[in-house]
PDB file of C-alpha atoms in Angstrom:
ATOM      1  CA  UNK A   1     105.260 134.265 111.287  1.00  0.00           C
ATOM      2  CA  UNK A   2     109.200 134.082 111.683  1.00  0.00           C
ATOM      3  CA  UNK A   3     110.975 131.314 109.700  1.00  0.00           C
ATOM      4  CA  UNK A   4     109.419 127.980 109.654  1.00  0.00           C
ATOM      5  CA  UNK A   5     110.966 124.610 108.804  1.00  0.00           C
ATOM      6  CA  UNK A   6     107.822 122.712 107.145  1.00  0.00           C
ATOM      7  CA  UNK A   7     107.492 118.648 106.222  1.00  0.00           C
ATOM      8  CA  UNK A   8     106.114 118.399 102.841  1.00  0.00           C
ATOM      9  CA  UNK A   9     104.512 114.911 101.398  1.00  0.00           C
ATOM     10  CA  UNK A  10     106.279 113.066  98.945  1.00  0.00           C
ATOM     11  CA  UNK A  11     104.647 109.173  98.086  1.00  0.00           C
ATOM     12  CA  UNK A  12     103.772 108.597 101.754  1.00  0.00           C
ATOM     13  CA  UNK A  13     107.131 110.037 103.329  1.00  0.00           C
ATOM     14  CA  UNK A  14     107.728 113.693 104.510  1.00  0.00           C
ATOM     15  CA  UNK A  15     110.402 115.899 103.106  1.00  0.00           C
ATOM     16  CA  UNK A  16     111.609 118.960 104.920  1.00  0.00           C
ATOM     17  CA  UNK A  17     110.266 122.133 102.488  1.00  0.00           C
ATOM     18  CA  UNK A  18     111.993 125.120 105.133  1.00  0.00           C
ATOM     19  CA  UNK A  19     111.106 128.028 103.794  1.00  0.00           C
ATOM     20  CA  UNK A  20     111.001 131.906 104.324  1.00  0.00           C
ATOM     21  CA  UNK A  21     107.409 134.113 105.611  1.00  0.00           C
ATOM     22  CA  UNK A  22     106.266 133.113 102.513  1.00  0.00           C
ATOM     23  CA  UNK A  23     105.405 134.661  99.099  1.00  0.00           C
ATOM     24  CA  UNK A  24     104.560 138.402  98.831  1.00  0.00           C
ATOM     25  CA  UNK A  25     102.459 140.410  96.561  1.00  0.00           C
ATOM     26  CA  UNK A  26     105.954 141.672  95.201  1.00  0.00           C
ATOM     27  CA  UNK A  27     106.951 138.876  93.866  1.00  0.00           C
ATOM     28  CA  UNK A  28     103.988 138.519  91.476  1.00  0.00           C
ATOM     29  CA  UNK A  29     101.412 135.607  90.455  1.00  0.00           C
ATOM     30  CA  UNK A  30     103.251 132.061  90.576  1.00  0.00           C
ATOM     31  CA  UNK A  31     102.026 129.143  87.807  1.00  0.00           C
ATOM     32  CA  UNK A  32     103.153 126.030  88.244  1.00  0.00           C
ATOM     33  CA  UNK A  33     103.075 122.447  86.534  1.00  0.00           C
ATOM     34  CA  UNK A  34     101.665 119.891  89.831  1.00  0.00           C
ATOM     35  CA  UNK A  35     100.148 116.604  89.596  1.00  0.00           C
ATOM     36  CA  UNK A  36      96.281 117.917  89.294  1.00  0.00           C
ATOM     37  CA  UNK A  37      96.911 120.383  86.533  1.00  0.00           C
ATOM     38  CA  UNK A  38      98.665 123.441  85.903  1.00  0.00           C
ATOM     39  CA  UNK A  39      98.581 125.229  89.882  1.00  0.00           C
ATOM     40  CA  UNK A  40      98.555 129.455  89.949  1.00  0.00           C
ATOM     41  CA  UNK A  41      98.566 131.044  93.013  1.00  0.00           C
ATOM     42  CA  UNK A  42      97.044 134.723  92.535  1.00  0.00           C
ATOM     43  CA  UNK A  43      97.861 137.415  94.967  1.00  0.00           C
ATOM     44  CA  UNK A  44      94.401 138.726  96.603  1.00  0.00           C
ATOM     45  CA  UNK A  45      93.367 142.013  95.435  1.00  0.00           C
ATOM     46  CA  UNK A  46      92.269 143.278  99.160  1.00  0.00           C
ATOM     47  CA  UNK A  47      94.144 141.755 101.545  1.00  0.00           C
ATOM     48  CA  UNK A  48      98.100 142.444 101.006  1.00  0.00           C
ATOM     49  CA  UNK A  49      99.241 138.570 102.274  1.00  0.00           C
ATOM     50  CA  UNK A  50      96.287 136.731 100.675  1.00  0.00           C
ATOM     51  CA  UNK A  51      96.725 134.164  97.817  1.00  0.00           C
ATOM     52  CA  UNK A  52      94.324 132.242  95.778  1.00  0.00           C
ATOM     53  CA  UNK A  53      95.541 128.901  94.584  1.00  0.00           C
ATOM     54  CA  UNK A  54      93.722 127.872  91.148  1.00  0.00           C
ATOM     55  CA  UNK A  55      94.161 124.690  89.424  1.00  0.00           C
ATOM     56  CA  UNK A  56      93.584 124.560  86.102  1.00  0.00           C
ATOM     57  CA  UNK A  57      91.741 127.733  86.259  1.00  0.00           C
ATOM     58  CA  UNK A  58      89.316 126.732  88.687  1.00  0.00           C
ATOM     59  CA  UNK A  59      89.407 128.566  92.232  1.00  0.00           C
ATOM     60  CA  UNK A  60      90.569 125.926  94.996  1.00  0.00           C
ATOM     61  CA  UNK A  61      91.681 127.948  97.869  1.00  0.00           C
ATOM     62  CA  UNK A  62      92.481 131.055  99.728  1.00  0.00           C
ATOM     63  CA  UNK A  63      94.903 131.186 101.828  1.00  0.00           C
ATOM     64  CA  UNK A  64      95.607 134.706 104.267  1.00  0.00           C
ATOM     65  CA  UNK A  65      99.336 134.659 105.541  1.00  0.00           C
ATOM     66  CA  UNK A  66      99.096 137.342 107.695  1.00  0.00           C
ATOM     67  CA  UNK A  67      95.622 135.959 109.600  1.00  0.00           C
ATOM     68  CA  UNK A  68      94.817 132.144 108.970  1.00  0.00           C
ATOM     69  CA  UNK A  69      91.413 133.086 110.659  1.00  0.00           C
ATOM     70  CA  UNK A  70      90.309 134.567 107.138  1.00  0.00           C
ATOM     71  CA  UNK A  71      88.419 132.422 105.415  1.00  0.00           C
ATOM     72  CA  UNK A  72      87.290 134.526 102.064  1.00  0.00           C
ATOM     73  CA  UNK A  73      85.340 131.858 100.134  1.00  0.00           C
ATOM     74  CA  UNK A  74      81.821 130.844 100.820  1.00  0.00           C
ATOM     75  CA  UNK A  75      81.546 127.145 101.781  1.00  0.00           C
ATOM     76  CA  UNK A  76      84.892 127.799 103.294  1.00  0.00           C
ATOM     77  CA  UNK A  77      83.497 130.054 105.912  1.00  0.00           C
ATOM     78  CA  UNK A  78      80.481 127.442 106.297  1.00  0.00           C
ATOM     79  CA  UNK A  79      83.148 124.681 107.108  1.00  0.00           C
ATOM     80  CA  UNK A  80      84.555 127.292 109.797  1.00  0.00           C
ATOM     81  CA  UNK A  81      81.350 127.693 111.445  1.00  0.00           C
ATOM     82  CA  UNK A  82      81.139 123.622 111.993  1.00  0.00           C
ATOM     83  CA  UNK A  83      84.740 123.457 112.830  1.00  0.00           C
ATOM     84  CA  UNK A  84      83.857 126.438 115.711  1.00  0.00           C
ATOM     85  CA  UNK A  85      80.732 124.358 116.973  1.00  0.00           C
ATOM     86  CA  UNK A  86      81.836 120.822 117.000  1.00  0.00           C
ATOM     87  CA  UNK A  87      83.606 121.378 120.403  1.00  0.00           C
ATOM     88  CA  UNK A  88      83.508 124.352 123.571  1.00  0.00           C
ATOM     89  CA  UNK A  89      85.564 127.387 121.588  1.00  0.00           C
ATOM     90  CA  UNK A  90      89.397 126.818 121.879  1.00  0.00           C
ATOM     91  CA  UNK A  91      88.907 123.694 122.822  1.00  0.00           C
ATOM     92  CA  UNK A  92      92.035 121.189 120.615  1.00  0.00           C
ATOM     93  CA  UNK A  93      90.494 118.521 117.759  1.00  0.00           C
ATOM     94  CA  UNK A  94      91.901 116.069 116.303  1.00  0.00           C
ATOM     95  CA  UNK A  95      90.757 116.657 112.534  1.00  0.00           C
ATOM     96  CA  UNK A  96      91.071 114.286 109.590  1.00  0.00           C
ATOM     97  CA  UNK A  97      91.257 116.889 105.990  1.00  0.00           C
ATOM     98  CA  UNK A  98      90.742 114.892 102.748  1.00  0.00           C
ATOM     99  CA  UNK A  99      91.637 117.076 100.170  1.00  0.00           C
ATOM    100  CA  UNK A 100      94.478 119.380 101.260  1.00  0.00           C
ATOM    101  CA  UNK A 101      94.176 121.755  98.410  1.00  0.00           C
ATOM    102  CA  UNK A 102      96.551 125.428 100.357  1.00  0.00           C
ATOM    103  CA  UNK A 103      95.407 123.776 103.899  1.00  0.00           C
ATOM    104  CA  UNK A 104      92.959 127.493 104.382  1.00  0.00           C
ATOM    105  CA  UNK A 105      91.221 124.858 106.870  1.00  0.00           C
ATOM    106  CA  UNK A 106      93.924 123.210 108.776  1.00  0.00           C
ATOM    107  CA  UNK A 107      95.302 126.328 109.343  1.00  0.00           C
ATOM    108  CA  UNK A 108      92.342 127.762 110.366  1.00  0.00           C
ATOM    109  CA  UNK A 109      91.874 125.134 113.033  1.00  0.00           C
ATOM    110  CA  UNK A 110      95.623 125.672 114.071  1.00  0.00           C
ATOM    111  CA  UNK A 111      94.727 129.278 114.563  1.00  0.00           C
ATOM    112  CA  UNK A 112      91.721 128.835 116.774  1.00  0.00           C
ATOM    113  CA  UNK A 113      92.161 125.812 118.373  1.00  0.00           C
ATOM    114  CA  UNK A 114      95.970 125.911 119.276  1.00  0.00           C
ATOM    115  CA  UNK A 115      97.243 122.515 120.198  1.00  0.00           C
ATOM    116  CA  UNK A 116      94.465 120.607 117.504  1.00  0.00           C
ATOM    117  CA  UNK A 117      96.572 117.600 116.477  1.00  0.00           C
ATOM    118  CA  UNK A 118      95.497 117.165 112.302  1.00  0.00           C
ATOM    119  CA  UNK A 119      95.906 114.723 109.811  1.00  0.00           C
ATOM    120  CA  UNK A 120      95.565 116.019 105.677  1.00  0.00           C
ATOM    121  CA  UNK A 121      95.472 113.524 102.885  1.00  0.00           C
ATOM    122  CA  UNK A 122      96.440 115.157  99.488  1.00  0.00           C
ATOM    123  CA  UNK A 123      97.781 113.173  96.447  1.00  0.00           C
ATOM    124  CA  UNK A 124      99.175 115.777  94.450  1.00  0.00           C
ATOM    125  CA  UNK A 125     101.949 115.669  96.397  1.00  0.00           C
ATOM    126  CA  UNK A 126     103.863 118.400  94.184  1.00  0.00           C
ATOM    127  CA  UNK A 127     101.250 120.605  95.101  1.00  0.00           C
ATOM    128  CA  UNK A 128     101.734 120.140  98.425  1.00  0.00           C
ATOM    129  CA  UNK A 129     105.346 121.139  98.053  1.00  0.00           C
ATOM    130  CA  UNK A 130     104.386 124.516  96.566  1.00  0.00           C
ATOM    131  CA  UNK A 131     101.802 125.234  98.954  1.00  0.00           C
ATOM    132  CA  UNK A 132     104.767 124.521 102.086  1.00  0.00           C
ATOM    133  CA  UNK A 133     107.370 126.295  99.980  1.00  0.00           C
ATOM    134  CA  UNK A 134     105.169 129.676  99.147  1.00  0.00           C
ATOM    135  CA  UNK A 135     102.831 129.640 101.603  1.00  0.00           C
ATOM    136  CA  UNK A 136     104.289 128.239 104.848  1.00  0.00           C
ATOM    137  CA  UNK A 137     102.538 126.825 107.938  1.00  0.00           C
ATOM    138  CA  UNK A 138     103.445 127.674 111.572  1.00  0.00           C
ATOM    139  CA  UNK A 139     106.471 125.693 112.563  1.00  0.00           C
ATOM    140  CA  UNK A 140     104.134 124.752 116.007  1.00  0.00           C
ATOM    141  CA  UNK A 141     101.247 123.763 114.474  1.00  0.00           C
ATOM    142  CA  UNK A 142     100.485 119.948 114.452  1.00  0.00           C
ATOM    143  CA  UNK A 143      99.422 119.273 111.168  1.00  0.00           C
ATOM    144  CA  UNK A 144     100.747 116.257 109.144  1.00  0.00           C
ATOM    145  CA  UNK A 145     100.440 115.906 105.556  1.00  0.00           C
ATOM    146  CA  UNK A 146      99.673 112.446 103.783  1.00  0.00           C
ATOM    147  CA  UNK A 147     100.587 112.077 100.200  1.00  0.00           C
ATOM    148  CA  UNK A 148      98.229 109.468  99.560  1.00  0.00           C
ATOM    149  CA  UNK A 149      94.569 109.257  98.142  1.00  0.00           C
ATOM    150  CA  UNK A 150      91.967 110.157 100.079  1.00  0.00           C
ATOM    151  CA  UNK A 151      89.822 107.250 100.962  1.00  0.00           C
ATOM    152  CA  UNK A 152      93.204 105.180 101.232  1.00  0.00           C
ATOM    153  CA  UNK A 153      94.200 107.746 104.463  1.00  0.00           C
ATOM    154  CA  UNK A 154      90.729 107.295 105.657  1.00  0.00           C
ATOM    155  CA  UNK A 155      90.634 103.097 105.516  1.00  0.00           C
ATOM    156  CA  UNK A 156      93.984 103.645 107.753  1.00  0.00           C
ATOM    157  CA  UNK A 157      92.350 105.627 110.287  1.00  0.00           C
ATOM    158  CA  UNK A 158      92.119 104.140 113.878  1.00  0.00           C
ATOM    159  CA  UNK A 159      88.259 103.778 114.600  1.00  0.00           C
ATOM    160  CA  UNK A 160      86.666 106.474 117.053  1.00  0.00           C
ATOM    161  CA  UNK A 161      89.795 108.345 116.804  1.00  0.00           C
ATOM    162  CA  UNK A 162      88.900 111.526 115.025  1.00  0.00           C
ATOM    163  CA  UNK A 163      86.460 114.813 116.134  1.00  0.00           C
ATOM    164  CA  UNK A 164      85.973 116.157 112.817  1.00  0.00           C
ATOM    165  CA  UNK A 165      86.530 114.427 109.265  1.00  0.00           C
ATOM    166  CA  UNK A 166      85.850 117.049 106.535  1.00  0.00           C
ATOM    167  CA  UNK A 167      85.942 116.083 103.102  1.00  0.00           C
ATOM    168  CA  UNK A 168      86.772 118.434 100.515  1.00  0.00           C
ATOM    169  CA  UNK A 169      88.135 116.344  97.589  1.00  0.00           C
ATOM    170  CA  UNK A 170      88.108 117.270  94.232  1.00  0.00           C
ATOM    171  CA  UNK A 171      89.987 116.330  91.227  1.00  0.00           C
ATOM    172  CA  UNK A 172      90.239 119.266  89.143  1.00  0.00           C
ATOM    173  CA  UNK A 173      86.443 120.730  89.601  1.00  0.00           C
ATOM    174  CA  UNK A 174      84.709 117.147  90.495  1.00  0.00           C
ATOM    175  CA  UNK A 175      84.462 115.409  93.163  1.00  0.00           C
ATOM    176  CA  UNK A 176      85.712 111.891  92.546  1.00  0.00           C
ATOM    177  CA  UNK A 177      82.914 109.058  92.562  1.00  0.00           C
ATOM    178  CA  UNK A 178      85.142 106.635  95.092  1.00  0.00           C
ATOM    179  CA  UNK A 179      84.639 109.623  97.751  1.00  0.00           C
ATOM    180  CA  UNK A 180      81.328 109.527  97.423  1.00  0.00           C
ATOM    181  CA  UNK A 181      79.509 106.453  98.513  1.00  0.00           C
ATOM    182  CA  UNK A 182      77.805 104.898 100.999  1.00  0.00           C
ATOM    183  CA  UNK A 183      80.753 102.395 101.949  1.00  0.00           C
ATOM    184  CA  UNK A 184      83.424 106.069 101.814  1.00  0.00           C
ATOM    185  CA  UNK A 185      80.676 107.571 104.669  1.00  0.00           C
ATOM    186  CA  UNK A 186      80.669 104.404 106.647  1.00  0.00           C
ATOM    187  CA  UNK A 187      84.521 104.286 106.988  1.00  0.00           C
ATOM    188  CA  UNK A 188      84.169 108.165 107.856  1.00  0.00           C
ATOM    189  CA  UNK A 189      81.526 107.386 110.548  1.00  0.00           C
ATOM    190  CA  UNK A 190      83.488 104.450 111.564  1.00  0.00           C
ATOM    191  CA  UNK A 191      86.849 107.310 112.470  1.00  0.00           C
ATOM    192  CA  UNK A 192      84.633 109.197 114.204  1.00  0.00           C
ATOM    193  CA  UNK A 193      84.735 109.584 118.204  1.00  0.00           C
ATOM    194  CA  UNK A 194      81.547 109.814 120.113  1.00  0.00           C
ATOM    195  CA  UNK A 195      80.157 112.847 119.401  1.00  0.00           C
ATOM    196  CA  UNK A 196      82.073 113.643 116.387  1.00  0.00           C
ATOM    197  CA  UNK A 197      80.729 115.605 112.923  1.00  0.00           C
ATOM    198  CA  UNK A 198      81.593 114.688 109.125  1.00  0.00           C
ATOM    199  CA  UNK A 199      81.238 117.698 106.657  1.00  0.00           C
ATOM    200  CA  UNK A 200      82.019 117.425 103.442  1.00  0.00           C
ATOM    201  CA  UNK A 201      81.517 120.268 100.838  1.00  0.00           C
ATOM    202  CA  UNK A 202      80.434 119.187  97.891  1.00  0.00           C
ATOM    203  CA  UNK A 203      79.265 121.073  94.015  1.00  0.00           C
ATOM    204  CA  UNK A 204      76.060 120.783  91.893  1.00  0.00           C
ATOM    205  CA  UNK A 205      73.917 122.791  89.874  1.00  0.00           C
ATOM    206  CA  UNK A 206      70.394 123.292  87.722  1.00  0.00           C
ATOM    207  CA  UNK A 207      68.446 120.139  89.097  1.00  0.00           C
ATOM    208  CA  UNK A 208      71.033 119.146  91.812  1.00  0.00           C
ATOM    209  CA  UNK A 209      70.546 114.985  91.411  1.00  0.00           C
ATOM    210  CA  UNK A 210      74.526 114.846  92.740  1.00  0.00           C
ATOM    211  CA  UNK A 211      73.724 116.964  95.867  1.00  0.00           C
ATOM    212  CA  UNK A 212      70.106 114.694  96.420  1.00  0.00           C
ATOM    213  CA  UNK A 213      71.906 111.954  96.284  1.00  0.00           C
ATOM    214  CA  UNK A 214      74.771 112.693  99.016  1.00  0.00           C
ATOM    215  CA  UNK A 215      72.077 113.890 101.427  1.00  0.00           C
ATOM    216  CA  UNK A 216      70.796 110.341 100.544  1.00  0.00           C
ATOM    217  CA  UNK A 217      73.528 108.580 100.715  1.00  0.00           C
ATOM    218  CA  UNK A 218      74.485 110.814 104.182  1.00  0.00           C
ATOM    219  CA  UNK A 219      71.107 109.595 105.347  1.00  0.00           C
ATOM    220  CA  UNK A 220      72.228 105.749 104.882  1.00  0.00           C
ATOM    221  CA  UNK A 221      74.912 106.135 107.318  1.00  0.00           C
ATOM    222  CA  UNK A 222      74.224 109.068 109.833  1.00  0.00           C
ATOM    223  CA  UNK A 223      70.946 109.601 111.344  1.00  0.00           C
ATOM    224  CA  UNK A 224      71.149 113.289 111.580  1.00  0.00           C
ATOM    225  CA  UNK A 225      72.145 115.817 108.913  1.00  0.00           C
ATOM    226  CA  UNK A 226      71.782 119.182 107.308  1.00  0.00           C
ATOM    227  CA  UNK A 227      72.653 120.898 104.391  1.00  0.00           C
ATOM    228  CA  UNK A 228      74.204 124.572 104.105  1.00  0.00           C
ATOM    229  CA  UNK A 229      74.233 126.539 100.624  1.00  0.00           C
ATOM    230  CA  UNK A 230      73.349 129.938  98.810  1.00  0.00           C
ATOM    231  CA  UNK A 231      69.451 130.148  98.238  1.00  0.00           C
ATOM    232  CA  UNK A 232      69.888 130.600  94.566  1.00  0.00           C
ATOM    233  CA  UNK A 233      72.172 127.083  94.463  1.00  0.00           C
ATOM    234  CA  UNK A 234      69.599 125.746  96.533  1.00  0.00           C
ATOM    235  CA  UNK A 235      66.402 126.564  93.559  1.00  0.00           C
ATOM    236  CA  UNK A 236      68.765 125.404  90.992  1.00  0.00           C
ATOM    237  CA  UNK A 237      69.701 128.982  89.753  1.00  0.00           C
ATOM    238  CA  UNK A 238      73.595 128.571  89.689  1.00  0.00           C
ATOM    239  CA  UNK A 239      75.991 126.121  89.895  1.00  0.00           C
ATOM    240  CA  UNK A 240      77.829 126.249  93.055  1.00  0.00           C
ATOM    241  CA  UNK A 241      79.140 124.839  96.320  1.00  0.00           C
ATOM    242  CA  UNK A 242      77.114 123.127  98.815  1.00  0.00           C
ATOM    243  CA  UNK A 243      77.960 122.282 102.692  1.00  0.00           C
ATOM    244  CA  UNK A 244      76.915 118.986 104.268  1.00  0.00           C
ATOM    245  CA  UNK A 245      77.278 118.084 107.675  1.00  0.00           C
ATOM    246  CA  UNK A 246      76.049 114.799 109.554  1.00  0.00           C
ATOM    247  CA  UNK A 247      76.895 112.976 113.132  1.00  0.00           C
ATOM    248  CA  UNK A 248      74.961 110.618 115.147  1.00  0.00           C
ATOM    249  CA  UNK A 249      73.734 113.529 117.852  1.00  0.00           C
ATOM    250  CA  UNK A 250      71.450 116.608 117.153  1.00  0.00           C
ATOM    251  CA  UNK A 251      73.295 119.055 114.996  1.00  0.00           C
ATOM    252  CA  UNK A 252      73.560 122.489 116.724  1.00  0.00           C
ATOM    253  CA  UNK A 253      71.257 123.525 113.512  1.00  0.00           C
ATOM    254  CA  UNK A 254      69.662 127.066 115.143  1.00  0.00           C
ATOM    255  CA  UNK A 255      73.669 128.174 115.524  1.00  0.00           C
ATOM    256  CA  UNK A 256      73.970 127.124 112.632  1.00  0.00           C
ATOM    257  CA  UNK A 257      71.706 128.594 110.507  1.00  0.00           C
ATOM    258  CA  UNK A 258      72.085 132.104 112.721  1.00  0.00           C
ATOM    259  CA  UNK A 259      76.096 131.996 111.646  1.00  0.00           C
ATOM    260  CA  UNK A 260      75.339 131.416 108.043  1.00  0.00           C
ATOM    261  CA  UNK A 261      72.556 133.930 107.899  1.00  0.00           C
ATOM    262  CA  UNK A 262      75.074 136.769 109.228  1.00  0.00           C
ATOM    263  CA  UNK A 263      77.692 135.820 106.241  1.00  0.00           C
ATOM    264  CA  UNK A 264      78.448 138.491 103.981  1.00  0.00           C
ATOM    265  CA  UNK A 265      76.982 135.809 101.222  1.00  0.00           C
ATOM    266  CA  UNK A 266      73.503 134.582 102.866  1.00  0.00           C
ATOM    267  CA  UNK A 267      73.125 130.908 103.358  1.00  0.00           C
ATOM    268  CA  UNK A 268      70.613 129.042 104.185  1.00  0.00           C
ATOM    269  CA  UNK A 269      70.683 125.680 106.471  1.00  0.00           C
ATOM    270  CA  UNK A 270      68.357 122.876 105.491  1.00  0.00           C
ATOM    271  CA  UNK A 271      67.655 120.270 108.115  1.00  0.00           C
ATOM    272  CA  UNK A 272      64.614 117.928 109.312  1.00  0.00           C
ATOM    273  CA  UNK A 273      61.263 117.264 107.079  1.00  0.00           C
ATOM    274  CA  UNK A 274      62.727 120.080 104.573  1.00  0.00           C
ATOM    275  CA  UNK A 275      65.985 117.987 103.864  1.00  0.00           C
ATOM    276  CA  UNK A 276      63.763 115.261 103.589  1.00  0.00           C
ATOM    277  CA  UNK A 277      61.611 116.396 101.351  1.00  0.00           C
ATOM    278  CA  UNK A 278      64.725 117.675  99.316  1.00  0.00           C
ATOM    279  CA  UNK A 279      66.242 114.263  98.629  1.00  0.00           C
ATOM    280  CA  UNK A 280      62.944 112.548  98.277  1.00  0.00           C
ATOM    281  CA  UNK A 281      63.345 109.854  95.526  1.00  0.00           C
ATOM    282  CA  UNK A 282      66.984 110.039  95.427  1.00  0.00           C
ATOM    283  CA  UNK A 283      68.903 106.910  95.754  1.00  0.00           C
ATOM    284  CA  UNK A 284      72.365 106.474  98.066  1.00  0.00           C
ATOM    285  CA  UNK A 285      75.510 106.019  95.689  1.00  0.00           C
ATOM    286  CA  UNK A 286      77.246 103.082  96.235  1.00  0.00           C
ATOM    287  CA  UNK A 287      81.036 101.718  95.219  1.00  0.00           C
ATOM    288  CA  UNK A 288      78.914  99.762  92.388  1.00  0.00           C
ATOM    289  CA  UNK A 289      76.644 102.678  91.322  1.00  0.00           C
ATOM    290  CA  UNK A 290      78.656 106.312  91.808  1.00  0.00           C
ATOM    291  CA  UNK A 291      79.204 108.667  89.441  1.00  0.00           C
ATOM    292  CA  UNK A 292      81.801 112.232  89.931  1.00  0.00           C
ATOM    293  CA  UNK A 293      80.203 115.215  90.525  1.00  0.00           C
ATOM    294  CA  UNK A 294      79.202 116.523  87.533  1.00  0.00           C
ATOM    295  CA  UNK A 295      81.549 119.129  85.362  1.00  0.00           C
ATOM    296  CA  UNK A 296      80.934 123.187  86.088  1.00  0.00           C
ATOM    297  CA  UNK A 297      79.349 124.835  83.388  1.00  0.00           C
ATOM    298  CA  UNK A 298      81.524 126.632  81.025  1.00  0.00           C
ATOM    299  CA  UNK A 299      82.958 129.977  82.542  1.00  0.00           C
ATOM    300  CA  UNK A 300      81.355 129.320  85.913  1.00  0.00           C
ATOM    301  CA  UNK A 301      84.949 130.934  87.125  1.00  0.00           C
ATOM    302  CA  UNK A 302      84.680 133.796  85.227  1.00  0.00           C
TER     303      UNK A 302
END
């Protein structure tokens, strides 16, 4: 990428960030005090422009300078393959991120779907600044960065506006419980165009009662969903991420489950009486009722 001149949020304004290529591998590991923790962006140990951004110790993102079509972590890859099927390939979106985290996804959909117009709401807006400093985006890719809270960007959204809203908000290592109702899914169903797809990747472990619950509460809003995650997260052996998606048409769920059974991790898609049966006797979270996802077991990150 040559030299890009890059908007970074600050309250709800934009402040120009310009900034070289970006970081390299010479330069070292970079830790840094933002508003979510203590930030560290890690260069990669196989891929010579690739940074991990950890906060507080806990992996967030990767980001690949030299090919924003890498996606190296699991449920990002699984967001990929919905971002490649929600539309004919190339075709431009107009995507709604909550949760910015090192934008792997926006720039991902700025790499294969040139002229995508997207929106990202992160509040941590001195993380934001690092991430536009360090890691640069494209100066000609459309992506606009809201320093504002999550559900806050998505109450502003125009209805029927948006093709794809993914929601991948965590503070620290939890989800927080205002992104996780019923009433946060209608107002996400409510920015969607006709034919649009929410995702939203969420974390759980032993029992999974969080990740029962948001297929339930999914299943209050949108009348057809599925579930993407490692087999062993899916029998309760580890804690880890899990993928929902969920739209008002049939799910493209044989693509879908082909695409995340050729992944270098193996996942498995859950969809129909199965997903059903899954969430049986869990109850939809509410504004009144919601809890955060629950804390990682100790050293899950190690």
């Amino acid at each position: 990428m040559g030299r890009s001149r890059n908007k970074a949020a600050r309250g709800s304004e934009t402040v120009d960030t310009s900034g070289p290529d970006g970081r390299t591998h010479a330069q070292g590991p970079l830790t840094r005090p933002v508003g979510s923790g203590l930030a560290e962006l890690r260069p990669d140990r196989d891929r010579p422009a690739a940074w991990s951004l950890l906060i507080d110790g806990a992996p967030q993102s990767l980001v690949d300078l030299a090919d924003p079509t890498h996606l190296g972590f699991e449920y990002q890859r699984r967001l990929g393959h919905l971002i490649d099927l929600v539309a004919p390939p190339g075709r431009p979106l107009t995507v709604l991120h909550l949760g910015g985290g090192a934008l792997t996804l926006a720039r991902y959909v700025a790499a294969t779907r040139p002229r995508s117009r997207q929106q990202v709401a992160e509040i941590d807006t001195a993380l934001t600044e690092l991430v536009r400093t360090e890691l640069p985006l494209d100066r000609g890719w459309q992506i606009k960065v809201r320093g504002a809270d999550a559900r806050s960007v998505l109450e502003r959204t125009p209805e029927g506006t948006v093709d794809l809203v993914i929601t991948d908000v965590f503070s620290g290592a939890r989800t927080p419980a205002h992104c996780t109702t019923v009433e946060f899914t209608t107002l996400a169903a409510r920015a969607l165009a006709p034919g649009g797809w929410y995702a939203a990747n969420i974390a759980d472990g032993a029992a999974l009662p969080f990740a029962r619950s948001q297929v339930a509460t999914l299943g209050a809003v949108f009348p057809e969903l599925c579930l993407i995650a490692d087999p062993a997260v899916l029998r309760g052996k580890r804690f880890g991420n899990l993928v929902l998606a969920a739209a008002h048409t049939p799910l493209p769920v044989a693509d879908l489950t082909r695409r995340a059974a050729s992944d270098p991790a193996h996942a498995r898609v859950e969809h129909g009486r199965p997903l059903t049966d899954f969430a049986a006797g869990a109850t939809p979270a509410t504004d009144a009722t919601a809890a955060p996802s629950p804390e990682p077991p100790p050293g899950v990150f190690h």
